[in-house]
XYZ file of C-alpha atoms in Angstrom:
758
model
C 52.732 -60.038 10.869
C 50.870 -62.506 8.734
C 49.955 -61.867 5.143
C 46.493 -62.915 4.241
C 43.896 -62.201 1.546
C 40.641 -60.374 1.992
C 39.676 -59.902 -1.667
C 40.027 -62.404 -4.471
C 38.995 -61.745 -8.067
C 38.706 -65.139 -9.719
C 39.775 -65.829 -13.262
C 37.427 -67.780 -15.505
C 39.574 -70.923 -15.400
C 39.074 -74.133 -13.497
C 41.347 -77.029 -12.686
C 40.182 -80.588 -12.574
C 41.604 -83.084 -10.175
C 39.927 -86.428 -10.007
C 36.212 -85.907 -9.685
C 36.499 -82.408 -8.211
C 36.779 -79.025 -9.907
C 38.908 -76.311 -8.395
C 39.281 -72.686 -9.304
C 42.768 -71.582 -10.257
C 43.088 -68.012 -9.000
C 45.344 -65.826 -11.132
C 43.723 -62.448 -10.536
C 44.337 -59.415 -8.376
C 44.943 -60.255 -4.733
C 44.491 -57.427 -2.240
C 46.547 -57.868 0.916
C 45.538 -56.552 4.304
C 48.092 -56.542 7.161
C 45.914 -54.869 9.762
C 45.878 -56.626 13.161
C 42.101 -56.786 13.196
C 42.008 -58.801 10.041
C 41.146 -62.458 10.268
C 43.906 -64.911 9.470
C 41.659 -67.075 7.374
C 38.710 -66.153 5.180
C 35.262 -67.211 6.364
C 33.978 -70.474 4.986
C 30.508 -70.414 3.421
C 28.076 -72.723 5.106
C 27.389 -74.541 1.871
C 31.020 -75.728 1.592
C 32.503 -78.405 3.882
C 35.105 -76.960 6.206
C 38.762 -77.819 5.616
C 39.801 -77.220 9.218
C 40.392 -80.900 9.783
C 42.773 -81.069 6.888
C 44.763 -78.074 8.097
C 44.787 -79.137 11.751
C 46.159 -82.626 11.079
C 49.075 -81.567 8.973
C 52.233 -83.646 9.672
C 55.868 -82.748 8.998
C 55.753 -85.055 5.992
C 52.697 -83.272 4.749
C 54.452 -79.949 5.266
C 57.319 -81.138 3.061
C 54.816 -82.246 0.451
C 53.202 -78.862 0.678
C 56.515 -77.148 0.249
C 57.280 -79.221 -2.851
C 53.817 -78.451 -4.157
C 54.281 -74.763 -3.439
C 57.532 -74.758 -5.345
C 55.969 -76.484 -8.326
C 52.909 -74.249 -8.392
C 55.025 -71.160 -7.867
C 56.814 -71.874 -11.142
C 53.477 -72.243 -12.906
C 52.132 -69.078 -11.379
C 55.228 -67.047 -12.170
C 54.821 -68.006 -15.800
C 51.551 -66.125 -15.856
C 52.831 -62.987 -14.119
C 52.630 -59.743 -16.065
C 50.039 -60.956 -18.546
C 46.859 -59.002 -19.263
C 43.529 -60.769 -19.363
C 42.008 -59.088 -22.402
C 38.646 -60.797 -21.991
C 37.692 -59.159 -18.724
C 40.219 -56.327 -18.637
C 41.954 -57.035 -15.277
C 45.721 -56.440 -14.892
C 47.687 -59.107 -13.041
C 50.225 -57.668 -10.626
C 53.763 -58.988 -10.638
C 53.663 -59.789 -6.935
C 50.548 -62.014 -7.116
C 52.426 -65.264 -7.668
C 54.527 -65.393 -4.510
C 51.732 -64.280 -2.177
C 49.333 -66.658 -3.873
C 51.756 -69.551 -3.390
C 51.914 -68.921 0.353
C 48.138 -68.756 0.591
C 47.725 -71.943 -1.377
C 50.100 -73.770 0.931
C 48.618 -72.442 4.174
C 44.882 -72.102 3.746
C 41.870 -72.931 1.618
C 40.489 -70.159 -0.577
C 36.711 -70.126 -0.730
C 35.380 -68.784 -4.058
C 31.709 -68.720 -4.815
C 30.732 -68.921 -8.463
C 28.451 -70.837 -10.815
C 25.770 -70.944 -8.146
C 27.877 -72.979 -5.720
C 30.991 -72.616 -3.586
C 34.148 -74.069 -5.109
C 37.457 -74.638 -3.346
C 40.777 -73.530 -4.750
C 42.697 -76.014 -2.599
C 46.292 -77.144 -2.786
C 46.348 -80.939 -2.942
C 49.175 -83.109 -1.636
C 50.842 -85.835 -3.654
C 48.727 -88.373 -1.884
C 45.377 -87.112 -3.117
C 46.145 -85.048 -6.228
C 46.161 -87.939 -8.750
C 49.760 -87.282 -9.678
C 49.481 -83.508 -9.276
C 48.289 -82.925 -12.869
C 45.739 -80.216 -13.561
C 43.602 -79.639 -16.644
C 42.432 -76.162 -17.532
C 39.189 -75.497 -19.383
C 37.557 -72.161 -20.216
C 34.475 -71.277 -18.241
C 31.269 -70.804 -20.207
C 30.725 -67.049 -20.435
C 26.959 -67.583 -20.355
C 27.057 -69.848 -17.311
C 24.035 -68.936 -15.184
C 24.770 -67.306 -11.869
C 28.270 -66.219 -12.822
C 28.725 -62.777 -11.279
C 31.945 -62.161 -13.144
C 30.821 -62.731 -16.717
C 33.113 -61.778 -19.528
C 32.631 -58.225 -20.638
C 30.491 -57.986 -23.764
C 31.977 -56.435 -26.838
C 30.226 -53.164 -27.650
C 27.793 -53.223 -30.541
C 29.182 -51.355 -33.548
C 27.028 -48.921 -35.541
C 27.947 -47.383 -38.900
C 26.471 -43.860 -38.926
C 28.199 -42.563 -42.067
C 24.894 -42.509 -44.027
C 22.579 -41.369 -41.237
C 22.005 -37.848 -42.630
C 19.398 -35.831 -40.700
C 18.855 -38.495 -38.024
C 22.516 -38.322 -37.014
C 22.153 -36.225 -33.849
C 19.386 -38.374 -32.344
C 21.310 -41.491 -33.351
C 24.499 -40.263 -31.656
C 22.609 -39.586 -28.434
C 21.059 -43.054 -28.553
C 24.397 -44.791 -29.099
C 25.929 -42.830 -26.239
C 23.117 -43.850 -23.885
C 23.570 -47.500 -24.863
C 27.383 -47.268 -24.509
C 27.826 -48.743 -27.969
C 30.557 -47.887 -30.456
C 29.926 -45.487 -33.321
C 31.789 -45.364 -36.627
C 30.893 -41.973 -38.132
C 33.146 -42.458 -41.172
C 32.346 -46.087 -41.805
C 34.528 -49.084 -41.160
C 36.414 -51.570 -43.286
C 35.395 -54.462 -41.082
C 31.731 -55.352 -40.841
C 29.547 -53.462 -38.363
C 26.653 -54.916 -36.422
C 24.182 -52.232 -37.526
C 24.168 -49.872 -40.519
C 21.991 -46.782 -40.185
C 20.955 -45.372 -43.552
C 19.288 -42.027 -44.004
C 17.152 -42.673 -47.091
C 17.311 -46.053 -48.758
C 18.503 -49.607 -48.317
C 20.825 -48.901 -51.247
C 22.670 -46.038 -49.555
C 25.423 -48.651 -49.272
C 25.319 -51.522 -51.770
C 28.254 -53.497 -50.370
C 26.826 -54.833 -47.107
C 26.916 -58.618 -46.783
C 26.198 -59.015 -43.061
C 24.804 -57.203 -40.066
C 21.526 -55.296 -40.000
C 20.307 -52.336 -42.051
C 17.582 -49.959 -40.891
C 15.864 -49.913 -44.305
C 13.945 -52.548 -46.263
C 14.505 -52.892 -50.007
C 11.533 -51.483 -51.883
C 10.018 -49.615 -48.938
C 10.381 -46.232 -50.660
C 8.608 -47.493 -53.775
C 5.912 -49.278 -51.783
C 5.013 -46.201 -49.717
C 4.592 -43.836 -52.630
C 1.041 -42.524 -52.762
C -0.026 -44.664 -55.742
C 1.379 -47.992 -54.554
C 0.032 -47.474 -51.040
C -3.410 -46.656 -52.467
C -3.355 -49.746 -54.679
C -2.337 -52.036 -51.835
C -5.067 -50.714 -49.545
C -7.602 -50.808 -52.388
C -6.869 -54.490 -52.938
C -7.441 -55.188 -49.264
C -10.624 -53.105 -49.368
C -11.966 -55.327 -52.171
C -11.490 -58.340 -49.914
C -12.436 -56.781 -46.576
C -14.472 -53.588 -47.132
C -15.510 -53.321 -43.474
C -11.959 -53.700 -42.167
C -10.224 -51.321 -44.592
C -12.553 -48.326 -44.407
C -9.944 -46.141 -42.649
C -8.340 -44.881 -45.877
C -10.057 -42.182 -47.970
C -11.403 -43.223 -51.342
C -8.711 -42.555 -53.943
C -8.230 -42.303 -57.684
C -4.922 -42.604 -59.530
C -4.126 -39.839 -61.985
C -3.931 -39.662 -64.929
C -5.043 -43.309 -65.446
C -8.323 -42.983 -63.560
C -9.159 -39.394 -64.407
C -12.286 -40.427 -66.325
C -13.581 -42.429 -63.354
C -12.934 -39.467 -61.089
C -14.780 -37.130 -63.434
C -17.724 -39.527 -63.481
C -17.727 -39.504 -59.676
C -17.934 -35.697 -59.635
C -20.826 -35.742 -62.115
C -22.645 -38.285 -59.987
C -22.270 -36.096 -56.922
C -23.654 -33.117 -58.808
C -26.667 -35.110 -59.931
C -27.372 -36.152 -56.342
C -26.904 -32.630 -55.025
C -24.003 -33.621 -52.750
C -21.228 -31.987 -54.756
C -21.546 -28.723 -52.851
C -20.273 -30.403 -49.704
C -17.493 -32.480 -51.276
C -13.847 -31.476 -51.445
C -10.911 -33.471 -52.810
C -7.199 -33.280 -52.149
C -4.546 -33.978 -54.785
C -1.180 -35.449 -53.686
C 1.789 -36.009 -56.034
C 2.915 -39.633 -56.110
C 6.496 -38.944 -55.008
C 5.823 -35.744 -53.086
C 6.860 -35.154 -49.495
C 6.705 -32.436 -46.842
C 3.454 -31.112 -48.305
C 5.030 -30.288 -51.654
C 2.541 -30.019 -54.506
C -0.586 -30.754 -52.425
C -3.704 -28.734 -53.225
C -7.482 -28.883 -52.758
C -10.108 -28.999 -55.542
C -13.873 -29.202 -55.880
C -14.128 -29.769 -59.658
C -12.446 -32.360 -61.850
C -11.369 -29.609 -64.214
C -9.198 -28.120 -61.452
C -6.798 -31.043 -61.564
C -3.405 -29.807 -62.767
C -2.221 -32.407 -65.230
C 0.592 -31.832 -67.677
C 0.061 -32.966 -71.214
C 1.477 -36.036 -72.920
C 4.233 -38.138 -71.450
C 5.100 -35.411 -68.942
C 1.879 -36.007 -66.993
C 2.806 -36.184 -63.338
C 1.301 -39.119 -61.516
C -0.742 -38.256 -58.465
C -3.495 -39.485 -56.187
C -6.725 -37.589 -55.640
C -8.591 -38.419 -52.443
C -11.760 -37.444 -50.692
C -10.997 -34.690 -48.207
C -11.734 -35.848 -44.653
C -14.807 -34.024 -43.431
C -15.343 -32.816 -39.860
C -11.874 -33.355 -38.345
C -11.390 -33.244 -34.585
C -10.264 -29.795 -33.462
C -8.276 -28.649 -30.426
C -8.112 -24.917 -29.726
C -10.055 -24.510 -32.997
C -7.075 -25.946 -34.894
C -6.872 -28.991 -37.119
C -4.096 -31.450 -36.261
C -2.746 -34.855 -37.191
C -0.794 -37.522 -35.318
C 2.667 -38.809 -36.212
C 3.190 -42.287 -34.797
C 6.443 -44.223 -35.128
C 6.120 -47.892 -36.037
C 8.996 -50.366 -36.091
C 8.788 -53.249 -38.555
C 11.356 -55.533 -36.976
C 11.042 -58.409 -39.453
C 8.884 -59.609 -42.339
C 9.137 -63.358 -41.844
C 7.736 -63.823 -39.300
C 6.093 -60.407 -39.199
C 6.987 -58.364 -36.111
C 5.495 -54.906 -35.476
C 6.148 -52.488 -32.613
C 4.370 -49.173 -31.969
C 5.916 -46.322 -30.010
C 3.862 -45.480 -26.939
C 4.493 -41.799 -27.548
C 4.010 -39.791 -30.709
C 3.727 -36.229 -31.965
C 0.744 -34.068 -32.836
C 1.289 -31.367 -35.478
C -1.147 -28.462 -35.477
C -2.217 -26.106 -38.206
C -1.453 -22.458 -37.564
C -4.723 -20.952 -38.791
C -8.182 -21.592 -37.239
C -10.091 -24.243 -39.175
C -13.079 -23.530 -41.401
C -15.014 -25.883 -43.643
C -13.427 -25.782 -47.113
C -15.071 -23.507 -49.663
C -14.020 -21.823 -52.892
C -12.542 -18.902 -50.972
C -10.259 -20.769 -48.566
C -9.144 -23.803 -50.597
C -5.692 -22.263 -51.011
C -5.167 -21.633 -47.272
C -2.589 -24.328 -46.613
C -2.039 -23.246 -42.986
C -5.708 -24.037 -42.335
C -6.163 -27.355 -44.144
C -2.732 -29.025 -44.291
C -1.091 -30.277 -41.108
C 2.396 -30.857 -42.543
C 5.031 -29.536 -40.164
C 7.315 -28.414 -42.994
C 4.548 -26.118 -44.254
C 3.235 -24.717 -40.977
C 6.703 -23.995 -39.593
C 6.924 -21.259 -42.229
C 3.866 -19.517 -40.785
C 4.276 -16.487 -38.538
C 1.775 -18.098 -36.168
C 3.870 -21.200 -35.567
C 4.677 -21.562 -31.855
C 7.854 -23.311 -30.712
C 7.358 -24.514 -27.167
C 9.428 -26.468 -24.660
C 6.218 -27.806 -23.116
C 4.733 -31.099 -24.272
C 1.162 -29.800 -24.064
C 1.409 -26.379 -25.734
C 2.657 -24.985 -29.007
C 2.257 -26.074 -32.605
C 3.940 -29.423 -31.955
C 2.943 -31.456 -28.908
C 3.127 -35.018 -27.660
C 0.293 -37.393 -28.475
C -0.115 -38.328 -24.822
C -0.832 -34.705 -23.889
C -3.682 -34.671 -26.432
C -5.039 -37.965 -25.096
C -4.963 -36.675 -21.532
C -6.870 -33.612 -22.633
C -9.474 -35.774 -24.378
C -9.720 -38.010 -21.327
C -10.493 -34.991 -19.163
C -13.544 -34.421 -21.374
C -14.776 -37.972 -20.904
C -13.392 -39.511 -24.102
C -12.626 -43.240 -23.979
C -8.972 -42.966 -24.966
C -8.469 -46.726 -24.606
C -10.874 -47.184 -27.494
C -9.046 -44.531 -29.516
C -5.685 -46.183 -28.905
C -6.960 -49.672 -29.746
C -8.438 -48.366 -33.022
C -5.066 -46.831 -33.876
C -3.307 -50.143 -33.185
C -5.775 -51.929 -35.436
C -5.194 -49.391 -38.231
C -1.413 -49.817 -38.029
C -1.522 -53.624 -38.104
C -3.937 -53.726 -41.046
C -1.822 -51.248 -43.016
C 1.402 -53.182 -42.504
C -0.344 -56.437 -43.467
C -1.314 -54.758 -46.751
C 2.311 -53.709 -47.397
C 4.077 -56.955 -46.517
C 3.351 -59.019 -49.704
C 5.023 -56.529 -52.051
C 7.882 -55.963 -49.602
C 8.665 -59.688 -49.600
C 9.041 -59.603 -53.386
C 11.470 -56.666 -53.184
C 13.354 -58.346 -50.340
C 14.012 -61.587 -52.214
C 15.055 -59.602 -55.286
C 17.831 -57.778 -53.423
C 18.660 -60.489 -50.890
C 17.729 -63.844 -52.494
C 17.526 -66.880 -50.196
C 20.947 -68.385 -49.698
C 22.798 -65.224 -50.731
C 24.962 -63.420 -48.162
C 23.327 -60.237 -47.092
C 22.108 -58.232 -44.138
C 18.808 -58.495 -42.352
C 16.539 -55.466 -42.307
C 14.303 -53.437 -40.036
C 12.723 -50.014 -40.452
C 11.006 -47.213 -38.574
C 7.925 -45.904 -40.385
C 6.027 -42.688 -39.773
C 2.228 -43.077 -39.750
C 0.243 -39.871 -40.262
C -3.240 -40.291 -38.773
C -6.151 -37.883 -38.520
C -8.926 -38.151 -35.944
C -12.433 -37.239 -37.048
C -14.957 -35.512 -34.825
C -16.406 -38.899 -33.831
C -12.834 -40.063 -32.924
C -12.414 -42.414 -35.861
C -8.743 -42.651 -36.977
C -8.129 -42.037 -40.686
C -4.836 -42.900 -42.385
C -3.402 -40.011 -44.370
C -0.109 -41.557 -45.478
C 2.859 -43.649 -44.374
C 6.379 -42.230 -44.579
C 9.331 -44.471 -45.292
C 11.777 -41.793 -44.084
C 10.118 -39.954 -41.211
C 12.099 -36.976 -40.040
C 14.218 -37.704 -36.972
C 15.593 -34.198 -36.563
C 15.617 -33.000 -32.971
C 16.302 -29.334 -33.658
C 14.610 -26.535 -35.539
C 15.827 -23.417 -37.271
C 15.200 -20.212 -35.361
C 15.905 -16.603 -36.300
C 18.017 -15.121 -33.503
C 18.646 -11.832 -35.304
C 17.367 -10.225 -38.497
C 18.564 -12.549 -41.239
C 20.561 -14.713 -38.796
C 19.352 -18.262 -38.147
C 20.653 -21.006 -35.939
C 19.539 -24.508 -35.020
C 17.883 -24.785 -31.609
C 17.142 -28.049 -29.842
C 13.483 -29.056 -29.697
C 12.695 -30.760 -26.358
C 9.482 -32.331 -27.655
C 11.250 -33.880 -30.649
C 14.160 -35.020 -28.512
C 11.950 -36.699 -25.908
C 10.080 -38.710 -28.538
C 12.582 -39.419 -31.303
C 15.654 -40.286 -29.242
C 13.630 -42.845 -27.291
C 12.341 -44.392 -30.521
C 15.819 -44.730 -32.044
C 17.450 -45.900 -28.809
C 14.871 -48.600 -28.135
C 14.876 -49.685 -31.768
C 18.609 -50.297 -31.408
C 17.990 -52.195 -28.181
C 15.518 -54.466 -29.925
C 17.984 -55.026 -32.786
C 20.891 -55.768 -30.424
C 22.700 -58.769 -32.006
C 23.182 -60.275 -28.556
C 19.445 -60.106 -27.901
C 18.593 -61.602 -31.274
C 21.014 -64.437 -30.633
C 20.295 -65.233 -27.001
C 17.079 -63.309 -26.375
C 13.759 -64.689 -25.270
C 11.083 -65.593 -27.834
C 8.359 -62.997 -28.456
C 5.370 -63.203 -26.170
C 2.517 -65.405 -27.255
C -0.601 -63.880 -28.751
C -3.060 -62.658 -26.192
C -6.263 -60.690 -26.199
C -7.105 -58.656 -29.251
C -6.369 -55.007 -29.640
C -9.980 -54.261 -30.301
C -10.936 -55.805 -26.993
C -7.948 -54.855 -24.853
C -7.014 -51.323 -25.808
C -3.820 -50.026 -24.253
C -3.443 -46.423 -23.169
C -0.479 -44.524 -24.517
C 1.398 -42.805 -21.709
C 4.722 -41.156 -21.087
C 5.426 -41.691 -17.418
C 2.667 -44.029 -16.345
C 1.330 -47.165 -17.934
C 2.068 -50.879 -17.943
C 5.814 -51.552 -17.791
C 7.380 -53.530 -20.575
C 10.173 -55.974 -19.989
C 13.410 -54.535 -21.332
C 15.508 -56.798 -23.541
C 18.358 -58.584 -21.796
C 19.422 -55.506 -19.881
C 21.899 -55.892 -17.061
C 21.045 -54.569 -13.619
C 22.137 -51.007 -13.137
C 22.391 -50.057 -16.823
C 20.199 -47.036 -16.108
C 17.963 -47.500 -19.168
C 14.199 -47.128 -18.847
C 11.716 -49.700 -20.037
C 11.060 -49.900 -23.750
C 8.990 -47.163 -25.323
C 8.084 -49.581 -28.144
C 5.215 -51.989 -27.560
C 4.850 -55.175 -29.576
C 1.489 -55.509 -31.281
C 2.296 -58.269 -33.772
C 2.568 -61.277 -33.450
C 0.925 -60.481 -30.117
C -2.429 -59.999 -31.847
C -1.933 -62.572 -34.609
C -5.125 -64.463 -33.849
C -7.244 -61.357 -34.331
C -5.713 -60.388 -37.705
C -4.541 -63.659 -39.263
C -7.620 -63.909 -41.479
C -6.524 -60.735 -43.296
C -3.401 -62.392 -44.755
C -5.003 -63.701 -47.974
C -2.853 -61.525 -50.237
C 0.231 -62.609 -48.314
C -0.630 -66.222 -49.131
C -1.035 -65.261 -52.795
C 2.412 -63.625 -52.656
C 3.835 -66.915 -51.355
C 2.531 -68.650 -54.488
C 3.946 -65.864 -56.644
C 7.410 -66.150 -55.099
C 7.341 -69.911 -55.481
C 6.936 -69.743 -59.254
C 9.308 -66.857 -60.006
C 11.980 -69.461 -60.664
C 15.021 -67.193 -60.894
C 16.515 -65.627 -57.797
C 16.323 -61.883 -57.890
C 13.503 -61.731 -60.426
C 10.359 -59.721 -59.644
C 8.203 -60.611 -62.644
C 6.426 -63.798 -63.599
C 6.992 -64.899 -67.179
C 4.378 -66.680 -69.338
C 5.998 -70.086 -68.868
C 6.051 -69.709 -65.095
C 2.400 -68.603 -65.116
C 1.419 -71.702 -67.114
C 3.426 -73.810 -64.680
C 1.464 -72.290 -61.807
C -1.814 -73.175 -63.546
C -0.696 -76.753 -64.233
C 0.823 -77.448 -60.818
C -2.341 -76.224 -59.104
C -4.505 -78.089 -61.659
C -6.583 -75.035 -62.463
C -7.023 -75.645 -66.210
C -10.134 -77.518 -67.308
C -12.773 -77.427 -70.017
C -13.973 -74.038 -68.758
C -10.424 -72.661 -68.564
C -8.240 -74.100 -71.354
C -4.623 -73.094 -71.619
C -5.456 -70.779 -74.509
C -7.665 -68.785 -72.136
C -4.850 -68.785 -69.589
C -2.499 -67.219 -72.142
C -5.069 -64.574 -73.053
C -5.609 -63.768 -69.375
C -1.868 -63.379 -68.847
C -1.417 -61.124 -71.868
C -4.365 -58.849 -71.102
C -3.489 -58.256 -67.461
C 0.234 -57.853 -68.104
C -0.296 -55.271 -70.843
C -2.734 -53.248 -68.766
C -0.409 -53.109 -65.763
C 2.607 -52.289 -67.930
C 0.722 -49.297 -69.342
C -0.280 -48.030 -65.889
C 3.196 -48.413 -64.383
C 5.359 -45.762 -66.009
C 8.579 -46.608 -64.179
C 8.458 -50.342 -64.910
C 11.780 -51.651 -66.231
C 10.866 -55.318 -66.494
C 8.604 -57.337 -68.706
C 6.254 -59.863 -67.209
C 3.612 -60.063 -64.523
C 4.288 -58.299 -61.226
C 2.701 -59.210 -57.928
C -0.200 -56.742 -58.194
C -1.031 -58.044 -61.678
C -0.770 -61.626 -60.403
C -3.197 -60.800 -57.585
C -5.692 -59.445 -60.119
C -5.330 -62.600 -62.225
C -5.806 -64.722 -59.112
C -9.013 -62.823 -58.280
C -10.364 -63.506 -61.775
C -9.491 -67.196 -61.559
C -11.166 -67.391 -58.155
C -14.332 -65.803 -59.560
C -14.465 -68.359 -62.390
C -14.064 -71.385 -60.138
C -16.179 -70.436 -57.129
C -19.830 -69.469 -56.856
C -19.423 -67.817 -53.452
C -20.973 -64.377 -53.135
C -18.017 -62.651 -51.467
C -14.660 -62.182 -53.169
C -12.734 -63.104 -50.034
C -14.548 -66.464 -49.890
C -13.748 -67.103 -53.548
C -10.085 -66.272 -53.017
C -9.839 -68.346 -49.836
C -11.358 -71.335 -51.641
C -8.899 -71.094 -54.546
C -5.972 -70.702 -52.145
C -6.939 -73.918 -50.401
C -7.029 -75.720 -53.758
C -3.600 -74.421 -54.782
C -1.973 -75.125 -51.437
C -3.429 -78.642 -51.360
C -1.970 -79.491 -54.778
C 1.396 -77.923 -54.003
C 1.739 -80.051 -50.894
C 2.072 -83.042 -53.214
C 5.233 -84.411 -54.898
C 5.816 -81.227 -56.890
C 6.232 -79.234 -53.713
C 9.595 -80.827 -53.015
C 10.996 -79.898 -56.437
C 12.684 -76.632 -57.281
C 10.667 -74.377 -59.537
C 12.948 -74.864 -62.529
C 12.739 -78.641 -62.096
C 8.956 -78.436 -61.817
C 8.822 -76.403 -65.027
C 11.006 -78.899 -66.853
C 8.977 -81.829 -65.538
C 5.687 -80.300 -66.648
C 7.131 -79.455 -70.068
C 8.422 -83.008 -70.524
C 5.033 -84.394 -69.615
C 3.344 -81.995 -72.035
C 5.762 -82.963 -74.781
C 5.241 -86.669 -74.119
C 1.480 -86.255 -74.286
C 1.829 -84.283 -77.524
C 3.997 -86.993 -79.114
C 1.583 -89.713 -78.007
C -1.344 -87.832 -79.531
C 0.642 -87.368 -82.751
C 1.367 -91.108 -82.938
C -2.292 -91.952 -82.430
C -3.256 -89.476 -85.131
C -0.713 -90.918 -87.558
C -2.101 -94.421 -87.004
C -5.602 -93.251 -87.770
C -4.659 -91.014 -90.722
C -1.085 -91.537 -92.012
C -1.590 -89.217 -94.966
C -2.298 -86.246 -92.776
C 0.669 -86.605 -90.462
C 3.024 -84.517 -92.539
C 0.564 -81.700 -93.025
C -0.356 -81.562 -89.360
C 3.216 -80.792 -88.435
C 3.176 -77.688 -90.601
C -0.320 -76.359 -89.991
C -0.509 -76.709 -86.217
C 1.631 -74.606 -83.859
C 4.016 -76.372 -81.520
C 2.809 -77.252 -78.014
C 2.648 -74.370 -75.550
C 5.412 -75.898 -73.479
C 7.969 -77.287 -75.906
C 11.468 -78.064 -74.556
C 12.772 -74.859 -76.117
C 10.135 -72.671 -74.483
C 11.461 -72.824 -70.920
C 15.016 -72.307 -72.142
C 13.967 -69.209 -74.078
C 12.004 -67.935 -71.083
C 14.899 -68.481 -68.712
C 17.313 -66.809 -71.101
C 14.953 -63.860 -71.438
C 14.561 -63.588 -67.666
C 18.344 -63.728 -67.228
C 18.794 -60.866 -69.687
C 16.199 -58.891 -67.792
C 17.930 -59.653 -64.518
C 21.279 -58.429 -65.845
C 19.717 -55.226 -67.134
C 17.503 -54.673 -64.104
C 18.246 -51.486 -62.292
C 17.967 -51.243 -58.566
C 14.959 -49.573 -56.956
C 14.654 -45.863 -57.538
C 16.606 -43.818 -55.042
C 15.133 -40.677 -53.650
C 16.640 -38.191 -51.275
C 13.392 -37.176 -49.705
C 12.620 -36.978 -46.020
C 9.096 -36.560 -44.736
């Protein structure tokens, strides 16, 4: 009975002999002694046959083979009993002796690396002295069917809070490794429940929150960011209701009400008041008169936003509803945005009526917040995606399509709204990001899932209600199973939508994908021209990221919309370009405010001062704008000019220099001037060096002017030194400014932390 091999599992090691590479087999060898088995393995057609070599063996060659077998047997026995930890195969203790016999008697054919390679025992005559050199096989070698097993991605879920259950299900589906109590060693991904600062000691990996996102998505900051964009592009940013900030703009709001009364339109106007830091519908109420605004007196006045109430909303089953869409901001630089193909629709629980003085307090009729309506006796929990008080967005679109609505147009308008909103948020987020993770400092990268609340009007126009930095990812609801006894019951609609969003977000943030993945697809047709239908089971398939065959995962539920549509929205990034200038002149890493010296440096480097704008006017402009913004920002802990104040100053400078009719043309013209000057020699210098250089030049010019004055009038030289103030940029000025900024940086508190979930 002859022993022979029918299964060979190759190790990832090759031997080199001369100009040929051979595979050294040290893996499991399965023996088959059945009579029907072939005595030699079949030879692939792509490999030259070794029959001639075996058939012409001489006694001398047999002795050489025996000596070779003895030598290789010793080498092979030295590897017996070891465990290959890279690919997890156990090596049996009997492999060596059977492998020696096979090596001496036949040629093993092993196909790998896209070609057939021979593990052949060479004789002394053609083995170049019998020496072999081992080298590790590249684990990413194309065509290798036996790649090394990837290490599982590690996820720290100790701070996940209410999203924990959906996150656990996602990790289980991906076959990743969860650390529910944290880990001393670094994890690949950290999942925080509220804020980036849930854990302040992360120096690597990825965190699912951006610094400053909570502050940026408060009602007031969101309104200001969208208002700025509306000033530049009024036609593009008309999807957000007109808003006033309370208490600062209460007088303007009162004037608006009086104007409506004079025109006779006040009877049909309703306004909604939203607390700045409110969530889950807390503190929201409707008004029709300015006097109905509930403002506390003095310093205890609660900041809020009052907005025009959206008239004539789209109704289904006579109920008002809104849409919750999940948007992934994968990166800020370059900006990457993904939109979930499926969302949720949350319905009111009381039939809708036009607001009047009698029904303004009916929250179940006018407010679509889930946390409010779930308390109503009319709330319907349903396992179906198309019925109940919470349904999938696709079920609503299908219903609209059955009535002849162009849902492609609706979906493309929603995509456009999301992209424009994120573009408005990005400039301020970049400032927060560099403050917490300055360039060159060890730190994690960030991504975040946002919750967009959108209302459709009767003419199918999408209106942005708000953006939530911490959208609820709970997949269960509380249900009363007995009088006074409640338990949590799984919600199939929530589970179908939210688990997919979290799972595919993790897939997109897979460190292996980010390291070896393909580049994002190039920009194609615009969203406004090529609307994409949101579907659950049908629709265009998306290419999944680096997934191995047979992993059982569906295609991504997240669709990339930016940079895919960059060409269509690039012109909206004027404020982002202004933020780039702002960050360039901050000077100190981690600072978020521009000091007076840095602002002067910006003016000088961009050569904006002239006879119409002397430096004295620049100082006055800085002081006026900084004071006004400091008074309107109650929670400001830093002195200086923030980004929003800098944008206002930039708008004023643009209006002084340009005679263009439109503000966006004025701003674009000034940006071109600044960017052209900064591309010169100063652009290669650090900010601090640029400040010092400008100050030295200013000082030199001041000394030269003093010398000329002393030559013309020697008697007045002494008095001039006492009556005139020192130059604006004396050598001591930048040192004092830097010292002041350093003190501010040491005393700067981190962003406000809130434990709110929308």
